[in-house]
Short mmCIF file of C-alpha atoms and ligand atoms in Angstrom, two decimals:
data_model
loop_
_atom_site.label_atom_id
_atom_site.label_comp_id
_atom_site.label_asym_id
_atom_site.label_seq_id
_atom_site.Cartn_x
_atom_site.Cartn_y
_atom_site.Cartn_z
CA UNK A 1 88.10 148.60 21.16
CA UNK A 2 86.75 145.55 22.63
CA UNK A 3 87.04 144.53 26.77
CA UNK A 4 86.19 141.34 28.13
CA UNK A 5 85.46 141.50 31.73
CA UNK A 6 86.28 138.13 33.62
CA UNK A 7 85.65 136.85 37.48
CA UNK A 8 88.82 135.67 38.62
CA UNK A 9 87.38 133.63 41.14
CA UNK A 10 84.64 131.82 42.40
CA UNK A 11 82.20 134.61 41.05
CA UNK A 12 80.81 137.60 42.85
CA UNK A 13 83.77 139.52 42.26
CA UNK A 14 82.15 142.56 41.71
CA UNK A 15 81.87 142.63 37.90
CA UNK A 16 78.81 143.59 37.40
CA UNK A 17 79.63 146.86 39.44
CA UNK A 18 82.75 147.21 36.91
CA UNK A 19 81.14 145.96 33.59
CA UNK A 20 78.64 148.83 34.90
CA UNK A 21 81.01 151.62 35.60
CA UNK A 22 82.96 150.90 31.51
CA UNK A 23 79.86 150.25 29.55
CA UNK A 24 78.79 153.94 29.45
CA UNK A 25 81.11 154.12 26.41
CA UNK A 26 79.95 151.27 25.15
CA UNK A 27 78.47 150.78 21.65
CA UNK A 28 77.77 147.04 22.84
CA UNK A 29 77.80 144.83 25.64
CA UNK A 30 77.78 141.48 25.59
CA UNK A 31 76.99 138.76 27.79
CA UNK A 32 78.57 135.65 27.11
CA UNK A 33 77.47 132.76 29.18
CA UNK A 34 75.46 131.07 32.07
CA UNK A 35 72.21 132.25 33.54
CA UNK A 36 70.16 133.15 36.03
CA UNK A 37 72.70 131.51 38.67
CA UNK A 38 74.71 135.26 38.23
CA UNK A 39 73.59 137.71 40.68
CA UNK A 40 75.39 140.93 39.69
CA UNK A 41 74.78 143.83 41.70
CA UNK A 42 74.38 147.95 40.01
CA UNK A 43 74.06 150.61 41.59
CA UNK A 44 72.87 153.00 39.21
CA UNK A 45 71.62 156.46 39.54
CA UNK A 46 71.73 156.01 43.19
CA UNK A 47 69.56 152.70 42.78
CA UNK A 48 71.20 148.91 43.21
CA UNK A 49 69.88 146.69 41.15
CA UNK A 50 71.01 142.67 41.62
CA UNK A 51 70.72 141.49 37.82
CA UNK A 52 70.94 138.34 36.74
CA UNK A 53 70.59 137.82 33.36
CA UNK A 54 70.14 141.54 31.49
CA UNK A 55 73.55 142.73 30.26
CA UNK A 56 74.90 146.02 32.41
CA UNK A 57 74.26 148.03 29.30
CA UNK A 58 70.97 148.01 29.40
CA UNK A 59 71.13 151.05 31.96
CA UNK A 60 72.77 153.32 29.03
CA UNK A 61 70.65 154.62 25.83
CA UNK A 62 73.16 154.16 23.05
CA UNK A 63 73.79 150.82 24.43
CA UNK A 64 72.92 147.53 22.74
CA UNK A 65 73.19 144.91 25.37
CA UNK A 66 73.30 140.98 23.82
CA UNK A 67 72.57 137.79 25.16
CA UNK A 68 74.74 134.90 23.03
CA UNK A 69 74.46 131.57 22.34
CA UNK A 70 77.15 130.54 25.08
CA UNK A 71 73.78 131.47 27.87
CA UNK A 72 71.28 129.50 29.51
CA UNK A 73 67.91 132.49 29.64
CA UNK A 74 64.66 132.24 31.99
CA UNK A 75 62.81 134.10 29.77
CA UNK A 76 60.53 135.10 32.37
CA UNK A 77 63.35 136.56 34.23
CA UNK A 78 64.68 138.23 31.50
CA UNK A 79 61.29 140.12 30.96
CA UNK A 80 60.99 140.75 34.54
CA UNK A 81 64.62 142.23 34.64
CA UNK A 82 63.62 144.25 31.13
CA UNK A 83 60.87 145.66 32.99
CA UNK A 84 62.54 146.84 36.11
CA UNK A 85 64.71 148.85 34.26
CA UNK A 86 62.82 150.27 32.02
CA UNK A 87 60.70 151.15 34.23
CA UNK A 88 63.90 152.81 36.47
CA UNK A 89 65.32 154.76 32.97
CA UNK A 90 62.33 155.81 31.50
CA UNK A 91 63.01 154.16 28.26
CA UNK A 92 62.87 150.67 26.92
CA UNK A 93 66.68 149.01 26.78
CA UNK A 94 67.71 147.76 23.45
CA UNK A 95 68.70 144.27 23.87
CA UNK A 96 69.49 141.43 21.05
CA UNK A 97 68.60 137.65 21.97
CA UNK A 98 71.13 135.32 20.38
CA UNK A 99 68.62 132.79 18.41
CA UNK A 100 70.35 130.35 19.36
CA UNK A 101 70.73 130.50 23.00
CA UNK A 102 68.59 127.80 25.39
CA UNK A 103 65.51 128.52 27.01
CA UNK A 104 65.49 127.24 30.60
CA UNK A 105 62.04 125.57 31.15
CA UNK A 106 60.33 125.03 34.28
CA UNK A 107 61.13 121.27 34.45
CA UNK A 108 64.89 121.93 33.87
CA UNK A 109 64.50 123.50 37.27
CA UNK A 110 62.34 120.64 38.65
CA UNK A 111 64.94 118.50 37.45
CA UNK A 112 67.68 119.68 39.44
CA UNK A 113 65.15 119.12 42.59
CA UNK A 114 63.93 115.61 41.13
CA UNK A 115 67.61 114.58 40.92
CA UNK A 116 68.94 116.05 43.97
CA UNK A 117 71.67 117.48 41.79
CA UNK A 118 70.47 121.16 42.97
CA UNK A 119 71.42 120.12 46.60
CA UNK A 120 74.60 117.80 46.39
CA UNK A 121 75.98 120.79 44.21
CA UNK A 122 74.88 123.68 46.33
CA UNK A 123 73.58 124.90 43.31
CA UNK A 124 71.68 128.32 42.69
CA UNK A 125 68.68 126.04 41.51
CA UNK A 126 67.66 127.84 38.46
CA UNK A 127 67.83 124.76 36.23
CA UNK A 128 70.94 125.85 34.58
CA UNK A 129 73.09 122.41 34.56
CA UNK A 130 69.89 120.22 33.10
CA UNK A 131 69.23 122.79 30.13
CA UNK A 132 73.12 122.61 29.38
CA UNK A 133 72.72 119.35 29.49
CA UNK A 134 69.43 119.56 27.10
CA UNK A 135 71.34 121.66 24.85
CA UNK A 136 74.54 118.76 24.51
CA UNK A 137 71.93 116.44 24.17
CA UNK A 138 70.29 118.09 21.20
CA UNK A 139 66.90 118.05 23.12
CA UNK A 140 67.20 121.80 24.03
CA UNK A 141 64.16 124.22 22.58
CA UNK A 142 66.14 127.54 21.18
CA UNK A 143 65.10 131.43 22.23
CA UNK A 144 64.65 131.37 18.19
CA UNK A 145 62.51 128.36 18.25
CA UNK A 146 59.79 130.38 20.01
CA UNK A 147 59.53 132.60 16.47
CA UNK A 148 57.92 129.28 15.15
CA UNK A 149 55.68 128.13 17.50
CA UNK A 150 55.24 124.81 15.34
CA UNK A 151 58.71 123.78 15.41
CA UNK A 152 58.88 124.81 19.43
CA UNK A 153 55.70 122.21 19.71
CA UNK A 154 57.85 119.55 17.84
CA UNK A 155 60.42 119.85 19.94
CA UNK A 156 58.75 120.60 23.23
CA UNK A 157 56.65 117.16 22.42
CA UNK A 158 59.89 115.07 22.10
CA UNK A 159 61.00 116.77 24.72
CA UNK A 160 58.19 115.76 27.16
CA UNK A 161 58.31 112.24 25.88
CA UNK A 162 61.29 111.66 26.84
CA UNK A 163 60.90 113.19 30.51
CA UNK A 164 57.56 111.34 31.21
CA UNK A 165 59.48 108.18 30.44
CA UNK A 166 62.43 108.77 32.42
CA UNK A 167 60.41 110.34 35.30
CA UNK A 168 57.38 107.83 35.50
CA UNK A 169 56.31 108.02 38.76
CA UNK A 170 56.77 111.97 39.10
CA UNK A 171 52.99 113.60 39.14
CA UNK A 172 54.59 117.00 38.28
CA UNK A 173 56.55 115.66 35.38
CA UNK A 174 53.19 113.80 34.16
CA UNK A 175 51.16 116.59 34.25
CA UNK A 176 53.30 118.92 32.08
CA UNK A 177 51.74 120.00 28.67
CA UNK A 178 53.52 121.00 25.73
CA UNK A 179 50.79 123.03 24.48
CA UNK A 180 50.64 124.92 28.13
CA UNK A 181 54.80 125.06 28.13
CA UNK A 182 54.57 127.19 24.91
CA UNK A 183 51.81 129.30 25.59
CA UNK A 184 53.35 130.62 28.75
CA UNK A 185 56.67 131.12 26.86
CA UNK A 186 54.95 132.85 23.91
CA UNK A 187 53.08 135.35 26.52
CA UNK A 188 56.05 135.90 28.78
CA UNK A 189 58.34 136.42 25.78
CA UNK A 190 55.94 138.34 23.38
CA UNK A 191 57.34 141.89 24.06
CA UNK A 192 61.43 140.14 23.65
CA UNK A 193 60.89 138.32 20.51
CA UNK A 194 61.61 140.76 17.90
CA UNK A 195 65.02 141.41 19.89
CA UNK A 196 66.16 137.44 18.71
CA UNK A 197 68.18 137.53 16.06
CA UNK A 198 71.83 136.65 14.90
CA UNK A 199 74.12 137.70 17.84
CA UNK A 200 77.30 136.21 16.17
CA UNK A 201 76.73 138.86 13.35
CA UNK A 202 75.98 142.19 15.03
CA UNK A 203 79.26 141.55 17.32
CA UNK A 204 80.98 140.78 14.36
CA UNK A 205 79.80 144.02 12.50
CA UNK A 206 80.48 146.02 15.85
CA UNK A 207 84.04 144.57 16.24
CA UNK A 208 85.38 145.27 12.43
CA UNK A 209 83.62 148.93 12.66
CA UNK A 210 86.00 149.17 16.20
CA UNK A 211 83.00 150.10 18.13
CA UNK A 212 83.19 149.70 21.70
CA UNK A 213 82.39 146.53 22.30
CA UNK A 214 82.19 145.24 25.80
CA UNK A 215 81.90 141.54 26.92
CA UNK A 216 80.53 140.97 30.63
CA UNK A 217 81.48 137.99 32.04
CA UNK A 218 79.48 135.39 34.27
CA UNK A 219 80.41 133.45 37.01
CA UNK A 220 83.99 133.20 37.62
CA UNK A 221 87.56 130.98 36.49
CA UNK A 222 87.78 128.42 39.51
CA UNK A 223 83.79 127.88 38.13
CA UNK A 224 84.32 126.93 34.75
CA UNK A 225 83.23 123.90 33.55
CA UNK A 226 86.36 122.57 32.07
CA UNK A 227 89.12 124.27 33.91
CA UNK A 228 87.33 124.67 37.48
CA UNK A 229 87.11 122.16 40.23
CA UNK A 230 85.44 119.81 38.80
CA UNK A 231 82.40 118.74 39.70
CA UNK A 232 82.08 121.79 41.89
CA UNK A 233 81.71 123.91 38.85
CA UNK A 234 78.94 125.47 36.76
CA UNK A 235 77.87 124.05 33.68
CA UNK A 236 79.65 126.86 30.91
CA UNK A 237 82.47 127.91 29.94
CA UNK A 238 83.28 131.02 32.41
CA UNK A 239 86.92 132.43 30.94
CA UNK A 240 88.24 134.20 28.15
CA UNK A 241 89.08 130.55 26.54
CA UNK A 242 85.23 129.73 26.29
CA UNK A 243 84.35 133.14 24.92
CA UNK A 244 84.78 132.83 21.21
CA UNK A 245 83.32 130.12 20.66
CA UNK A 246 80.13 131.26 23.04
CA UNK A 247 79.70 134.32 20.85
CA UNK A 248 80.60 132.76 17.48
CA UNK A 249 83.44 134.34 16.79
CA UNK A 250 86.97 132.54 15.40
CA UNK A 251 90.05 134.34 17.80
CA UNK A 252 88.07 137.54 18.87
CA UNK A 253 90.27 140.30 19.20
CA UNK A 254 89.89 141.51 22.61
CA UNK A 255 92.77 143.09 23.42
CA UNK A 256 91.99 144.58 27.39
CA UNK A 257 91.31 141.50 29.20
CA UNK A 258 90.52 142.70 32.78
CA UNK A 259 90.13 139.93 35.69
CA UNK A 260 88.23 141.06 38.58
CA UNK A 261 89.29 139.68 41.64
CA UNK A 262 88.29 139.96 45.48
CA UNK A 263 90.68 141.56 48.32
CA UNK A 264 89.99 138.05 50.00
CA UNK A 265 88.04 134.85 48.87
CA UNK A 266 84.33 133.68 48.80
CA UNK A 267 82.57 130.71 47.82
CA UNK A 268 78.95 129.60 47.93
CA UNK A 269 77.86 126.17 46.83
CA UNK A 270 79.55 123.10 47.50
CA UNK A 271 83.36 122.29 46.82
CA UNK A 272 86.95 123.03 47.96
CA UNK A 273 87.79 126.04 49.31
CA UNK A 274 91.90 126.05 50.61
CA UNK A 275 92.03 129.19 52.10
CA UNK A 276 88.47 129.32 53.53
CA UNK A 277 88.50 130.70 57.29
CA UNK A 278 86.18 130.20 60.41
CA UNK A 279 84.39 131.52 63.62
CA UNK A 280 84.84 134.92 64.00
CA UNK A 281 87.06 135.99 61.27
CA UNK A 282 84.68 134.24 58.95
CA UNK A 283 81.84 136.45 60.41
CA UNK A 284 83.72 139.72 60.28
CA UNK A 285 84.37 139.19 56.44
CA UNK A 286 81.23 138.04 55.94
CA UNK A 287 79.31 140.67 57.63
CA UNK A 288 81.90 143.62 56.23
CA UNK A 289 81.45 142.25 53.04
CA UNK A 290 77.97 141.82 52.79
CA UNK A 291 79.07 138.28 51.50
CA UNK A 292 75.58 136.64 50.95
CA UNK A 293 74.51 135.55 47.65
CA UNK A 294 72.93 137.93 45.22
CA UNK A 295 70.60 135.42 43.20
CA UNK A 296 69.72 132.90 46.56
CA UNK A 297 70.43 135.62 49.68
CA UNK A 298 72.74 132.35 51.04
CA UNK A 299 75.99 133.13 53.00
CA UNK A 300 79.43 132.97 51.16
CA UNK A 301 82.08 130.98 52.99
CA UNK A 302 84.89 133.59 53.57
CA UNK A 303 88.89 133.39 53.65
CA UNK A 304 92.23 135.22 52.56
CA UNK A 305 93.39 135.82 49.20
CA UNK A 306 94.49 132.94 47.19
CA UNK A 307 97.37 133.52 44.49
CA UNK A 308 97.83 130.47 43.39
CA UNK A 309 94.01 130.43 42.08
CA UNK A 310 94.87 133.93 40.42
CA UNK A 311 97.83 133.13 39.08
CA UNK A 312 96.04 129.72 37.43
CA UNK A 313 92.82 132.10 36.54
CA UNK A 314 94.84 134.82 35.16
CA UNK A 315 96.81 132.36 32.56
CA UNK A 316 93.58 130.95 31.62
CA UNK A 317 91.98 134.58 30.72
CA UNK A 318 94.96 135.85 29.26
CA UNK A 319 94.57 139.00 31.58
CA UNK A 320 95.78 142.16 30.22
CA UNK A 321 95.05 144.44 33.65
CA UNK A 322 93.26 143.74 36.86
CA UNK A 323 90.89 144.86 39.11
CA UNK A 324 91.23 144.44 42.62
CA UNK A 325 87.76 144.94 44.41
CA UNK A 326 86.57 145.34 48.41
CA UNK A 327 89.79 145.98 49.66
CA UNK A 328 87.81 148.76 52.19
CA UNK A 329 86.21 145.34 53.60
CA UNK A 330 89.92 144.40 54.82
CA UNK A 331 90.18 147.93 56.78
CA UNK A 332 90.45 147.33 60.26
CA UNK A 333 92.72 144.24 59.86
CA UNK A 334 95.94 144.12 62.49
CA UNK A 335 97.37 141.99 59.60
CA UNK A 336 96.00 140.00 56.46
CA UNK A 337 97.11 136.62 55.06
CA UNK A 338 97.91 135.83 51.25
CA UNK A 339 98.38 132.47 50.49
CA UNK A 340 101.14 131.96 47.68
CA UNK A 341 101.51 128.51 47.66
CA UNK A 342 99.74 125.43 49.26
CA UNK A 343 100.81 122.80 51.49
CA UNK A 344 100.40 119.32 49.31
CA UNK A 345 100.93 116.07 51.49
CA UNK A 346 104.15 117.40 52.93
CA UNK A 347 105.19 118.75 50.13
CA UNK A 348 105.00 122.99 48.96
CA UNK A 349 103.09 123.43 45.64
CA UNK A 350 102.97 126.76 43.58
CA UNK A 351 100.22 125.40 41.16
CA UNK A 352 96.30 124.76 41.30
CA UNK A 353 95.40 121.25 41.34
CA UNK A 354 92.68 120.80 39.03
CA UNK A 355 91.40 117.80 40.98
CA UNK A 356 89.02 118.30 43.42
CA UNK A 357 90.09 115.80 45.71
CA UNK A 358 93.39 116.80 45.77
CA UNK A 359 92.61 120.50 45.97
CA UNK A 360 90.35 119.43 49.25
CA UNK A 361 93.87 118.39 50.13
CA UNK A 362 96.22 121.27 50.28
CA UNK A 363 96.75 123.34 53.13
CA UNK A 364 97.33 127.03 52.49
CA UNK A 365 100.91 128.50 52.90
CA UNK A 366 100.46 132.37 53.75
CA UNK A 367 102.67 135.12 54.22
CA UNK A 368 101.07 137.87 56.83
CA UNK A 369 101.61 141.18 55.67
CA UNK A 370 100.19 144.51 57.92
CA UNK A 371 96.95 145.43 57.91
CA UNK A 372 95.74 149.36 58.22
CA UNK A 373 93.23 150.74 60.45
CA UNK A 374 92.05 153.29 58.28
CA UNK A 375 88.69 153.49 56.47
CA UNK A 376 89.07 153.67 52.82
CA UNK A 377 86.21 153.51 51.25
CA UNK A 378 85.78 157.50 50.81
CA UNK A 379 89.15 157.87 49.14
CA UNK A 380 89.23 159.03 45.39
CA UNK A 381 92.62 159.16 44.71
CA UNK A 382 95.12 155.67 44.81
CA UNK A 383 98.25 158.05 45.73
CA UNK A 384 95.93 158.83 48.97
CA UNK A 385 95.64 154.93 49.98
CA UNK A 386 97.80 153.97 53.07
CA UNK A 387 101.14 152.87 52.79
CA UNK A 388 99.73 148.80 53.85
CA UNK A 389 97.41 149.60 50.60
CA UNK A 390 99.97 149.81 48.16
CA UNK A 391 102.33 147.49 49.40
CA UNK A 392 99.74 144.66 49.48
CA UNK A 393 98.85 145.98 45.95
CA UNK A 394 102.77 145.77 45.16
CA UNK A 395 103.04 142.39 46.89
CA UNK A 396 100.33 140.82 44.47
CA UNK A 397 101.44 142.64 40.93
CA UNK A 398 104.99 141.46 41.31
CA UNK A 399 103.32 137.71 42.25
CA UNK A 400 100.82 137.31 39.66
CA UNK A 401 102.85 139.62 36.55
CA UNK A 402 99.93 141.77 35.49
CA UNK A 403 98.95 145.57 36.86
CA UNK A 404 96.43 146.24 38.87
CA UNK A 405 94.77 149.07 37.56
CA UNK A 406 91.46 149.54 38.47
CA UNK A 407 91.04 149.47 43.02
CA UNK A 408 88.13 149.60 44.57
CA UNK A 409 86.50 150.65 47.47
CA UNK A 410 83.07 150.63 47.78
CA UNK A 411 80.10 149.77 46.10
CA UNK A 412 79.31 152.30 44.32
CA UNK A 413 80.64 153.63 40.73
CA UNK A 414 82.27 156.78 42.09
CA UNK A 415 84.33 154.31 44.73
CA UNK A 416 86.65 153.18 41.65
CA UNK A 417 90.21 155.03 41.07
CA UNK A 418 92.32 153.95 38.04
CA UNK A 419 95.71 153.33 39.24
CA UNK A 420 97.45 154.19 35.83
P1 GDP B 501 79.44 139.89 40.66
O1 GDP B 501 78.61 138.66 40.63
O2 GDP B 501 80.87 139.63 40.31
O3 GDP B 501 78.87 141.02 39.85
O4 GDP B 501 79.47 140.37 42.18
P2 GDP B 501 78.20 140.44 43.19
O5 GDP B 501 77.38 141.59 42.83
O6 GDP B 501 77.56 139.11 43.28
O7 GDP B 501 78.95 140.64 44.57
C1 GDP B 501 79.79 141.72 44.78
C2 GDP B 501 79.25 142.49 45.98
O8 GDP B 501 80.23 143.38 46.45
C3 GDP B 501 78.04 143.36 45.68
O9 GDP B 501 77.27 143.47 46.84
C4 GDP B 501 78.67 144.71 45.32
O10 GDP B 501 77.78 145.81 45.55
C5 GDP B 501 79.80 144.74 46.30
N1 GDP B 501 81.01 145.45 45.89
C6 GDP B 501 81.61 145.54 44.67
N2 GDP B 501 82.77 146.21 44.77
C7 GDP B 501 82.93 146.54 46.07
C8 GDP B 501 83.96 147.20 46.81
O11 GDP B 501 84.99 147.60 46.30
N3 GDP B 501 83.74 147.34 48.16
C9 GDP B 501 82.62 146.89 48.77
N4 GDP B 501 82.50 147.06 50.09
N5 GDP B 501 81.65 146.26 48.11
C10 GDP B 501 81.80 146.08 46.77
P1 IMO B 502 78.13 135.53 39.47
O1 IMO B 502 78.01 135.83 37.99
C1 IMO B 502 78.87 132.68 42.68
C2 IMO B 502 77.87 128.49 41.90
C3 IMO B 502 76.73 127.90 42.69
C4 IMO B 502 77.19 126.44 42.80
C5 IMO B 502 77.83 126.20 41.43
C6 IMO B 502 76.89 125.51 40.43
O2 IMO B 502 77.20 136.28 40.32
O3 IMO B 502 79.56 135.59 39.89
P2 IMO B 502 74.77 126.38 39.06
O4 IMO B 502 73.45 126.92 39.54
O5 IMO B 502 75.54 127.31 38.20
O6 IMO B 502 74.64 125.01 38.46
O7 IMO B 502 75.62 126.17 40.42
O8 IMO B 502 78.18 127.48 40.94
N1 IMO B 502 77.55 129.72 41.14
C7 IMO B 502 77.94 130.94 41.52
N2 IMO B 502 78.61 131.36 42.61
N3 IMO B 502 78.53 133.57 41.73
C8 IMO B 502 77.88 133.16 40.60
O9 IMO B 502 77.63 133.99 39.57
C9 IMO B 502 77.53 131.80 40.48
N4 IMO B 502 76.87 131.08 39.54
C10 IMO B 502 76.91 129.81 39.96
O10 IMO B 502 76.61 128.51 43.95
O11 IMO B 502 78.20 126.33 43.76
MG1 MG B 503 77.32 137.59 41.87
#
């Protein structure tokens, strides 16, 4: 049985913390794309952990956890993640590094600084859009590369030539050596390498044997970079379209494909943001929410539930089932707003604009449903939820067409209730 786990979104929608809770069954799990720009937070045994590249099943035994080609990997994060968890567990996780997955180099992070890309974007700054961009341009150097440090040097030499030309005036750029570059890959990596290997393969193997196979996604929809708002986007493909082709697999049968999405909205970076709120309601979700970026500790801009983003994100992932998360952060509420349709130059749209300029345009349309005073986040049971719970629950279902049947309320694992 396969699941693919998908942000609904504009990422930290909690699926780390639900890719965590499923994988202990897993025979497999599977990242598919991005980088170090994900930030997903575990709690596990007690202990939160705020990953960023290492798949969630690295925190089981019987788990292998794989990195495809579809990611962007900071090896030395990677090692440092390997580390910290091993060094939590007791035991070393098994992990298998897709050969032919990029290797984010120092100067694709200087880039984005260089360029000012990292700050017109608001992005995480972990070089993740210029080692795409290496990748397209056939200029990238592979994780499999590194098994032959001669053809790495090749590559890392053309590589450099072509930066020192384009950057002639940039001491840091003129300094780099590729002999230096390597080395500190090779030593950083050493322990990793004989995990690279062919990715496309073992999930192949996995799938026809019907193991368990579990794919975490990255990132979220409304951040894709062909079907989010574009340019405000990251630089992969973050839905259930880009998946196959990310793991190297023709029409992967996946057959539960759960969106994760947020009680309410958040965005960090730059872009539009419809129902985005202010001032003190802003604060109060923020602050409830602990809404402040995982992988650069910056605040999340805050606002109410947005259908007509899930509705768009949930025919682009072919969702199966959903997963509503942090709907204990809306506790408190005397009423909360779901927008089900925006406000387009006079005129009432039920669609998302896939302009960003005309998305900057629309004006939310909400309907205000009652809140509930109640805490929930100690409640095991869904049939023990208030009444305002399940109605808002009902209200969305019947909206977006697909059940909601994972809730949750809380951080941690045991916070979770199935709803069916
Ligand atoms: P991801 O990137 O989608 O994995 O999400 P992040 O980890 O970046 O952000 C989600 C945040 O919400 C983390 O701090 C989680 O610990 C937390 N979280 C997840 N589910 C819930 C929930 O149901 N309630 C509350 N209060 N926090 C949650
Ligand atoms: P997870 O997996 C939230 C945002 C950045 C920026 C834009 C481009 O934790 O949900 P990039 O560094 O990717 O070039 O930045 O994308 N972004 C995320 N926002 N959660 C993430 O990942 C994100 N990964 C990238 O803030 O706006
Ligand atoms: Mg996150």
């Amino acid at each position: 049985m396969a699941t693919a786990v998908l942000g609904l979104q504009w990422g930290d929608e909690g699926k780390g913390k639900i890719t965590h809770l499923l994988a202990k069954d897993a025979s497999m799990v599977v990242r598919f794309n991005g980088g170090p720009n994900a930030g997903h937070t575990v709690i596990d045994r007690g202990v939160k952990f705020g990953t960023h590249l290492i798949p969630a099943g690295a925190f089981y035994p019987d788990t292998t956890s794989v990195l495809t080609s579809g990611m962007v990997i900071d090896l030395r994060i990677l090692r440092e993640e390997w580390d910290m968890v091993s060094e939590h567990l007791g035991w070393k996780p098994k992990l298998l590094i897709a050969e032919n997955a990029h290797v984010i180099m120092s100067y694709h992070r200087d880039l984005e600084e260089l360029e000012g890309s990292g700050k017109y974007f608001g992005t995480t700054r972990r070089g993740i859009a210029p080692t795409y961009r290496d990748k397209a341009a056939k200029v990238g150097i592979r994780v499999g590369d590194l098994l032959h440090p001669d053809i790495a040097l090749q590559r890392l030499e053309l590589r450099l030539d072509l930066l020192k030309r384009a950057w002639p005036e940039s001491q840091e750029i003129q300094a780099l050596s590729a002999c230096t570059l390597l080395e500190d890959q090779l030593a950083v990596a050493e322990p990793l390498l004989s995990f690279v290997g062919d990715a496309a393969g073992a999930i192949a193997q996995a799938m026809a044997a019907e193991q368990t196979v579990m794919f975490e996604g990255a990132q979220g929809t409304l951040l894709d970079v062909d079907h989010g708002s574009y340019p405000f986007v990251t630089s992969s493909s973050t839905t259930f379209a880009g998946l196959g082709n990310s793991i190297g697999i023709p029409n992967p049968q996946v057959d539960h494909r759960l969106g994760v999405f947020k009680a309410y909205m958040t965005r960090v970076g730059a872009g539009p943001f419809p129902t985005c709120v202010s001032g003190e309601l802003e604060e109060r979700l923020r602050s409830i929410g602990g809404e402040f970026g995982v992988t650069t500790g910056r605040p999340r801009d805050c606002g109410w539930l947005d259908l007509v983003a899930l509705r768009y994100a949930i025919q682009l992932n072919g969702c199966t089932e959903l997963a509503i998360t942090k709907l204990d952060v809306l506790s408190g509420f005397d009423e909360v707003k779901i927008c089900r349709s925006y406000n387009l130059d006079g005129q009432s749209i039920m669609t998302f604009p896939l302009s960003a300029e005309v998305l900057e345009r629309c004006e939310p349309e909400y309907e205000t449903v009652p809140g509930w005073s109640e805490q929930i986040s100690e409640i095991r049971d869904v049939s023990d939820l208030p009444e305002q719970v399940m109605a808002l629950i009902q209200l969305i279902e019947e909206d977006v067409k697909v059940p909601i049947d994972i809730v949750s309320v809380g951080p941690e694992p045991e916070a979770t209730m199935v709803k069916r």
